[in-house]
PDB file of C-alpha atoms and ligand atoms in Angstrom:
ATOM      1  CA  MET A   1     -27.072  42.683 -15.486  1.00 51.00           C
ATOM      2  CA  MET A   2     -26.233  40.707 -18.608  1.00 54.00           C
ATOM      3  CA  ASP A   3     -22.513  40.592 -19.379  1.00 56.00           C
ATOM      4  CA  LEU A   4     -22.145  40.861 -23.138  1.00 56.00           C
ATOM      5  CA  PHE A   5     -18.494  39.861 -22.937  1.00 55.00           C
ATOM      6  CA  ALA A   6     -18.897  36.847 -20.677  1.00 51.00           C
ATOM      7  CA  HIS A   7     -17.841  34.450 -23.438  1.00 50.00           C
ATOM      8  CA  GLU A   8     -14.955  36.479 -24.744  1.00 52.00           C
ATOM      9  CA  ASP A   9     -12.350  34.259 -23.090  1.00 59.00           C
ATOM     10  CA  LEU A  10     -13.769  30.916 -24.132  1.00 68.00           C
ATOM     11  CA  GLY A  11     -12.097  30.604 -27.485  1.00 85.00           C
ATOM     12  CA  PRO A  12      -8.464  30.989 -28.515  1.00 95.00           C
ATOM     13  CA  ARG A  13      -7.151  34.175 -30.143  1.00 96.00           C
ATOM     14  CA  ASN A  14      -4.838  34.012 -33.184  1.00 97.00           C
ATOM     15  CA  VAL A  15      -1.957  36.365 -32.400  1.00 97.00           C
ATOM     16  CA  LEU A  16      -0.537  36.342 -35.963  1.00 98.00           C
ATOM     17  CA  PRO A  17      -1.851  38.956 -38.434  1.00 97.00           C
ATOM     18  CA  HIS A  18      -1.321  36.729 -41.511  1.00 97.00           C
ATOM     19  CA  SER A  19       0.650  33.771 -42.907  1.00 97.00           C
ATOM     20  CA  GLY A  20      -0.038  31.314 -40.121  1.00 98.00           C
ATOM     21  CA  ILE A  21      -2.006  30.656 -36.975  1.00 98.00           C
ATOM     22  CA  ALA A  22      -0.720  30.923 -33.409  1.00 98.00           C
ATOM     23  CA  ASN A  23      -3.726  30.368 -31.191  1.00 98.00           C
ATOM     24  CA  PHE A  24      -3.329  31.749 -27.679  1.00 98.00           C
ATOM     25  CA  PHE A  25      -5.650  30.014 -25.197  1.00 97.00           C
ATOM     26  CA  GLY A  26      -4.443  31.735 -22.008  1.00 96.00           C
ATOM     27  CA  ALA A  27      -4.181  29.571 -18.886  1.00 97.00           C
ATOM     28  CA  VAL A  28      -5.485  26.039 -19.342  1.00 97.00           C
ATOM     29  CA  LEU A  29      -4.456  24.967 -15.822  1.00 97.00           C
ATOM     30  CA  SER A  30      -5.483  26.428 -12.477  1.00 96.00           C
ATOM     31  CA  HIS A  31      -2.667  28.158 -10.608  1.00 97.00           C
ATOM     32  CA  GLU A  32      -2.548  25.203  -8.220  1.00 97.00           C
ATOM     33  CA  GLY A  33      -2.561  22.672 -11.059  1.00 97.00           C
ATOM     34  CA  ALA A  34       0.249  24.522 -12.791  1.00 98.00           C
ATOM     35  CA  ASP A  35       2.281  24.612  -9.533  1.00 98.00           C
ATOM     36  CA  LYS A  36       1.881  20.857  -9.170  1.00 98.00           C
ATOM     37  CA  ALA A  37       2.842  20.197 -12.796  1.00 98.00           C
ATOM     38  CA  LEU A  38       5.929  22.404 -12.478  1.00 98.00           C
ATOM     39  CA  ALA A  39       7.089  20.589  -9.328  1.00 98.00           C
ATOM     40  CA  SER A  40       6.518  17.133 -10.864  1.00 98.00           C
ATOM     41  CA  LEU A  41       8.355  17.949 -14.066  1.00 98.00           C
ATOM     42  CA  MET A  42      11.296  19.525 -12.205  1.00 98.00           C
ATOM     43  CA  SER A  43      11.899  16.220 -10.422  1.00 97.00           C
ATOM     44  CA  ASP A  44      10.571  13.549 -12.810  1.00 96.00           C
ATOM     45  CA  ILE A  45      12.121  14.663 -16.116  1.00 98.00           C
ATOM     46  CA  GLU A  46      15.555  13.465 -17.277  1.00 97.00           C
ATOM     47  CA  TRP A  47      16.938  16.958 -17.826  1.00 98.00           C
ATOM     48  CA  ARG A  48      20.118  17.238 -19.963  1.00 96.00           C
ATOM     49  CA  ASN A  49      22.029  20.177 -21.390  1.00 94.00           C
ATOM     50  CA  ASP A  50      21.306  20.776 -25.054  1.00 90.00           C
ATOM     51  CA  GLU A  51      24.380  20.237 -27.263  1.00 89.00           C
ATOM     52  CA  TYR A  52      24.876  21.192 -30.890  1.00 88.00           C
ATOM     53  CA  ASN A  53      27.552  22.312 -33.359  1.00 89.00           C
ATOM     54  CA  PHE A  54      27.516  25.884 -34.580  1.00 88.00           C
ATOM     55  CA  ALA A  55      30.156  27.626 -36.735  1.00 90.00           C
ATOM     56  CA  GLY A  56      32.623  24.829 -36.073  1.00 93.00           C
ATOM     57  CA  LYS A  57      32.132  24.971 -32.312  1.00 94.00           C
ATOM     58  CA  HIS A  58      30.526  22.489 -29.957  1.00 94.00           C
ATOM     59  CA  ILE A  59      27.921  24.377 -27.910  1.00 92.00           C
ATOM     60  CA  VAL A  60      26.555  23.140 -24.583  1.00 93.00           C
ATOM     61  CA  THR A  61      23.641  25.259 -23.400  1.00 92.00           C
ATOM     62  CA  ALA A  62      22.854  26.193 -19.788  1.00 94.00           C
ATOM     63  CA  ARG A  63      19.200  25.636 -20.689  1.00 96.00           C
ATOM     64  CA  LYS A  64      18.203  21.991 -20.245  1.00 98.00           C
ATOM     65  CA  ILE A  65      16.028  19.882 -22.505  1.00 98.00           C
ATOM     66  CA  ALA A  66      14.399  16.451 -22.732  1.00 98.00           C
ATOM     67  CA  TRP A  67      12.408  14.526 -25.344  1.00 98.00           C
ATOM     68  CA  TYR A  68       9.561  12.181 -24.454  1.00 98.00           C
ATOM     69  CA  GLY A  69       7.215  10.297 -26.756  1.00 98.00           C
ATOM     70  CA  ASP A  70       5.287   7.281 -28.008  1.00 97.00           C
ATOM     71  CA  ALA A  71       8.428   5.823 -29.597  1.00 95.00           C
ATOM     72  CA  PRO A  72      11.326   5.829 -27.097  1.00 95.00           C
ATOM     73  CA  SER A  73      14.726   5.693 -28.824  1.00 96.00           C
ATOM     74  CA  HIS A  74      18.381   6.339 -28.230  1.00 95.00           C
ATOM     75  CA  SER A  75      20.881   7.686 -30.748  1.00 92.00           C
ATOM     76  CA  ASN A  76      23.878   9.996 -30.575  1.00 83.00           C
ATOM     77  CA  GLN A  77      21.623  12.837 -31.698  1.00 83.00           C
ATOM     78  CA  ARG A  78      18.705  12.343 -29.429  1.00 90.00           C
ATOM     79  CA  ARG A  79      17.344  10.202 -26.637  1.00 95.00           C
ATOM     80  CA  VAL A  80      13.544   9.938 -26.471  1.00 97.00           C
ATOM     81  CA  PHE A  81      12.191   8.754 -23.106  1.00 98.00           C
ATOM     82  CA  PRO A  82       8.833   7.009 -22.654  1.00 98.00           C
ATOM     83  CA  TRP A  83       5.985   9.187 -21.325  1.00 98.00           C
ATOM     84  CA  VAL A  84       5.797   9.651 -17.555  1.00 97.00           C
ATOM     85  CA  PRO A  85       2.430  10.136 -15.783  1.00 96.00           C
ATOM     86  CA  ALA A  86       2.772  13.888 -15.109  1.00 96.00           C
ATOM     87  CA  LEU A  87       3.545  14.478 -18.761  1.00 98.00           C
ATOM     88  CA  LEU A  88       0.762  12.233 -20.099  1.00 98.00           C
ATOM     89  CA  GLU A  89      -1.780  14.129 -18.009  1.00 97.00           C
ATOM     90  CA  LEU A  90      -0.639  17.420 -19.509  1.00 98.00           C
ATOM     91  CA  LYS A  91      -0.611  15.957 -23.021  1.00 98.00           C
ATOM     92  CA  GLU A  92      -4.236  14.837 -22.620  1.00 98.00           C
ATOM     93  CA  LEU A  93      -5.290  18.240 -21.305  1.00 98.00           C
ATOM     94  CA  VAL A  94      -3.612  19.968 -24.243  1.00 98.00           C
ATOM     95  CA  GLU A  95      -5.170  17.518 -26.738  1.00 98.00           C
ATOM     96  CA  ARG A  96      -8.654  18.049 -25.288  1.00 97.00           C
ATOM     97  CA  THR A  97      -8.215  21.809 -25.341  1.00 97.00           C
ATOM     98  CA  CYS A  98      -6.898  22.285 -28.873  1.00 97.00           C
ATOM     99  CA  GLY A  99      -8.362  19.226 -30.608  1.00 97.00           C
ATOM    100  CA  HIS A 100      -5.052  17.857 -31.985  1.00 98.00           C
ATOM    101  CA  LYS A 101      -3.276  14.622 -30.980  1.00 98.00           C
ATOM    102  CA  PHE A 102       0.448  14.600 -30.218  1.00 98.00           C
ATOM    103  CA  GLN A 103       3.082  11.843 -30.296  1.00 98.00           C
ATOM    104  CA  SER A 104       6.104  13.533 -28.722  1.00 98.00           C
ATOM    105  CA  CYS A 105       7.146  16.386 -26.469  1.00 98.00           C
ATOM    106  CA  LEU A 106      10.269  18.531 -26.244  1.00 98.00           C
ATOM    107  CA  LEU A 107      10.706  20.119 -22.832  1.00 98.00           C
ATOM    108  CA  ASN A 108      12.899  23.161 -22.202  1.00 98.00           C
ATOM    109  CA  LEU A 109      14.017  24.247 -18.728  1.00 98.00           C
ATOM    110  CA  TYR A 110      15.169  27.865 -18.382  1.00 98.00           C
ATOM    111  CA  HIS A 111      16.706  28.079 -14.896  1.00 98.00           C
ATOM    112  CA  SER A 112      16.267  31.872 -14.846  1.00 98.00           C
ATOM    113  CA  GLY A 113      15.862  34.842 -17.169  1.00 98.00           C
ATOM    114  CA  GLU A 114      19.576  34.590 -17.997  1.00 98.00           C
ATOM    115  CA  GLU A 115      18.699  31.684 -20.268  1.00 97.00           C
ATOM    116  CA  GLY A 116      16.727  32.005 -23.501  1.00 97.00           C
ATOM    117  CA  LEU A 117      16.308  30.435 -26.910  1.00 97.00           C
ATOM    118  CA  GLY A 118      17.439  32.080 -30.154  1.00 96.00           C
ATOM    119  CA  TRP A 119      15.564  32.759 -33.401  1.00 98.00           C
ATOM    120  CA  HIS A 120      14.365  29.580 -35.134  1.00 97.00           C
ATOM    121  CA  SER A 121      11.397  27.897 -36.770  1.00 98.00           C
ATOM    122  CA  ASP A 122      10.255  24.469 -35.717  1.00 97.00           C
ATOM    123  CA  GLY A 123      10.754  21.708 -38.303  1.00 94.00           C
ATOM    124  CA  GLU A 124       7.126  20.593 -38.173  1.00 94.00           C
ATOM    125  CA  LYS A 125       4.512  21.382 -40.816  1.00 94.00           C
ATOM    126  CA  THR A 126       2.001  19.974 -38.316  1.00 98.00           C
ATOM    127  CA  PRO A 127       0.620  21.717 -35.195  1.00 98.00           C
ATOM    128  CA  VAL A 128       2.983  22.410 -32.278  1.00 98.00           C
ATOM    129  CA  ALA A 129       1.319  23.021 -28.907  1.00 98.00           C
ATOM    130  CA  SER A 130       3.352  24.996 -26.373  1.00 98.00           C
ATOM    131  CA  LEU A 131       2.480  24.830 -22.669  1.00 98.00           C
ATOM    132  CA  SER A 132       4.343  27.125 -20.273  1.00 98.00           C
ATOM    133  CA  LEU A 133       4.933  26.712 -16.535  1.00 98.00           C
ATOM    134  CA  GLY A 134       6.726  28.932 -14.051  1.00 98.00           C
ATOM    135  CA  ALA A 135       8.127  32.395 -14.770  1.00 98.00           C
ATOM    136  CA  THR A 136       6.333  34.580 -17.312  1.00 98.00           C
ATOM    137  CA  ARG A 137       8.552  35.058 -20.361  1.00 98.00           C
ATOM    138  CA  ARG A 138       8.294  36.953 -23.636  1.00 98.00           C
ATOM    139  CA  PHE A 139       7.722  34.818 -26.754  1.00 98.00           C
ATOM    140  CA  VAL A 140       8.531  36.823 -29.891  1.00 98.00           C
ATOM    141  CA  PHE A 141       7.595  36.147 -33.511  1.00 98.00           C
ATOM    142  CA  LYS A 142       9.469  37.686 -36.467  1.00 98.00           C
ATOM    143  CA  ASN A 143       8.156  37.521 -40.029  1.00 98.00           C
ATOM    144  CA  LYS A 144      10.849  36.040 -42.306  1.00 98.00           C
ATOM    145  CA  ALA A 145       9.965  38.387 -45.218  1.00 98.00           C
ATOM    146  CA  ASP A 146       9.167  41.822 -43.790  1.00 97.00           C
ATOM    147  CA  LYS A 147      10.826  41.341 -40.346  1.00 98.00           C
ATOM    148  CA  GLU A 148       7.656  42.468 -38.558  1.00 97.00           C
ATOM    149  CA  THR A 149       7.810  41.354 -34.933  1.00 98.00           C
ATOM    150  CA  LEU A 150       5.117  40.752 -32.384  1.00 98.00           C
ATOM    151  CA  GLU A 151       5.118  39.120 -29.002  1.00 98.00           C
ATOM    152  CA  VAL A 152       3.029  37.328 -26.427  1.00 98.00           C
ATOM    153  CA  GLN A 153       3.734  36.953 -22.743  1.00 98.00           C
ATOM    154  CA  LEU A 154       3.581  33.293 -21.781  1.00 98.00           C
ATOM    155  CA  ALA A 155       2.609  32.847 -18.140  1.00 98.00           C
ATOM    156  CA  HIS A 156       2.137  29.932 -15.713  1.00 98.00           C
ATOM    157  CA  GLY A 157      -0.280  27.447 -17.347  1.00 98.00           C
ATOM    158  CA  ASP A 158      -0.636  29.246 -20.705  1.00 98.00           C
ATOM    159  CA  LEU A 159      -1.168  27.346 -23.963  1.00 98.00           C
ATOM    160  CA  LEU A 160      -0.123  28.604 -27.425  1.00 98.00           C
ATOM    161  CA  VAL A 161      -0.728  26.403 -30.490  1.00 98.00           C
ATOM    162  CA  MET A 162       1.185  27.143 -33.706  1.00 98.00           C
ATOM    163  CA  GLU A 163      -0.316  25.672 -36.855  1.00 98.00           C
ATOM    164  CA  GLY A 164      -0.945  26.222 -40.554  1.00 97.00           C
ATOM    165  CA  GLU A 165       1.922  27.995 -42.331  1.00 98.00           C
ATOM    166  CA  THR A 166       3.373  29.522 -39.149  1.00 98.00           C
ATOM    167  CA  GLN A 167       6.782  27.819 -39.338  1.00 98.00           C
ATOM    168  CA  ASP A 168       7.196  28.652 -43.050  1.00 98.00           C
ATOM    169  CA  TYR A 169       6.715  32.390 -42.548  1.00 98.00           C
ATOM    170  CA  TRP A 170       7.683  33.187 -38.940  1.00 98.00           C
ATOM    171  CA  LEU A 171      10.694  32.724 -36.689  1.00 98.00           C
ATOM    172  CA  HIS A 172      10.275  32.708 -32.926  1.00 98.00           C
ATOM    173  CA  ARG A 173      12.507  33.140 -29.893  1.00 98.00           C
ATOM    174  CA  VAL A 174      12.501  33.450 -26.119  1.00 98.00           C
ATOM    175  CA  PRO A 175      14.775  36.421 -25.337  1.00 98.00           C
ATOM    176  CA  PRO A 176      16.749  36.541 -22.077  1.00 98.00           C
ATOM    177  CA  MET A 177      15.092  38.691 -19.380  1.00 98.00           C
ATOM    178  CA  LYS A 178      17.730  39.497 -16.797  1.00 97.00           C
ATOM    179  CA  SER A 179      15.123  40.629 -14.244  1.00 98.00           C
ATOM    180  CA  VAL A 180      13.561  37.149 -14.117  1.00 98.00           C
ATOM    181  CA  LYS A 181      15.010  35.053 -11.294  1.00 98.00           C
ATOM    182  CA  GLU A 182      12.520  32.178 -11.336  1.00 98.00           C
ATOM    183  CA  PRO A 183      12.702  29.079 -13.541  1.00 98.00           C
ATOM    184  CA  ARG A 184      10.368  28.328 -16.435  1.00 98.00           C
ATOM    185  CA  ILE A 185       9.526  25.039 -18.119  1.00 98.00           C
ATOM    186  CA  ASN A 186       8.085  25.016 -21.628  1.00 98.00           C
ATOM    187  CA  LEU A 187       6.617  21.896 -23.215  1.00 98.00           C
ATOM    188  CA  THR A 188       6.150  21.681 -26.970  1.00 98.00           C
ATOM    189  CA  PHE A 189       3.897  18.800 -27.962  1.00 98.00           C
ATOM    190  CA  ARG A 190       4.538  17.625 -31.507  1.00 98.00           C
ATOM    191  CA  GLN A 191       3.127  15.163 -34.026  1.00 98.00           C
ATOM    192  CA  THR A 192       6.546  13.801 -34.992  1.00 89.00           C
ATOM    193  CA  ALA A 193       7.340  10.308 -33.675  1.00 73.00           C
TER     194      ALA A 193
HETATM  195  O1  LIG B 201      10.208  28.077 -24.531  1.00 61.33           O
HETATM  196  C1  LIG B 201       9.408  28.382 -25.413  1.00 61.33           C
HETATM  197  O2  LIG B 201       8.391  29.043 -25.191  1.00 61.33           O
HETATM  198  C2  LIG B 201       9.665  28.009 -26.849  1.00 61.33           C
HETATM  199  C3  LIG B 201      10.342  26.697 -27.068  1.00 61.33           C
HETATM  200  C4  LIG B 201      10.557  26.471 -28.541  1.00 61.33           C
HETATM  201  O3  LIG B 201      10.435  27.342 -29.352  1.00 61.33           O
HETATM  202  C5  LIG B 201      10.931  25.133 -29.017  1.00 61.33           C
HETATM  203  O4  LIG B 201      11.117  24.228 -28.198  1.00 61.33           O
HETATM  204  O5  LIG B 201      11.044  24.953 -30.238  1.00 61.33           O
HETATM  205 FE1  LIG B 202      10.393  26.538 -31.330  1.00 61.33          FE
END
């Protein structure tokens, strides 16, 4: 019998109702491929605690981060490491899938559901491609004007690409989920050097 919906999953779905585009592609890696990527990144990435100043306090997060890119650099603010093979492979997969090229990547490591990331917009006006590995976590958008919220579940191997006016009109966050015991790595590929 002909399946009328056979091609339903081929294209991405924009999860935002207006004022931006957040294209959800679902899993772009096989389960096995995602397992391998997660294991490689756990060991090959130079994970560091994120540090910033907020309300006169120096904050050191439990969540770990790392920057990689075409233009390695080292300042007090940020160290950018040169691409490593596991990361380059993922970058190329993401580029092929969404049709954009990327020059850098911010990785976030959430050791468990105790760790999250608060409301923010990314600084980029250009596309940001987010690849998730490990534990499924909620990713929540909030409209800056009318406070409307909506969320997607980001699972092992899922790709979400934010573009257009998304960062101007929407905040996003990864709320803590106390029931989650497993780690998650998120990679955001960016067009900033
Ligand atoms: O972990 C995520 O899914 C989001 C990460 C994020 O928003 C960021 O790195 O700017
Ligand atoms: Fe972000």
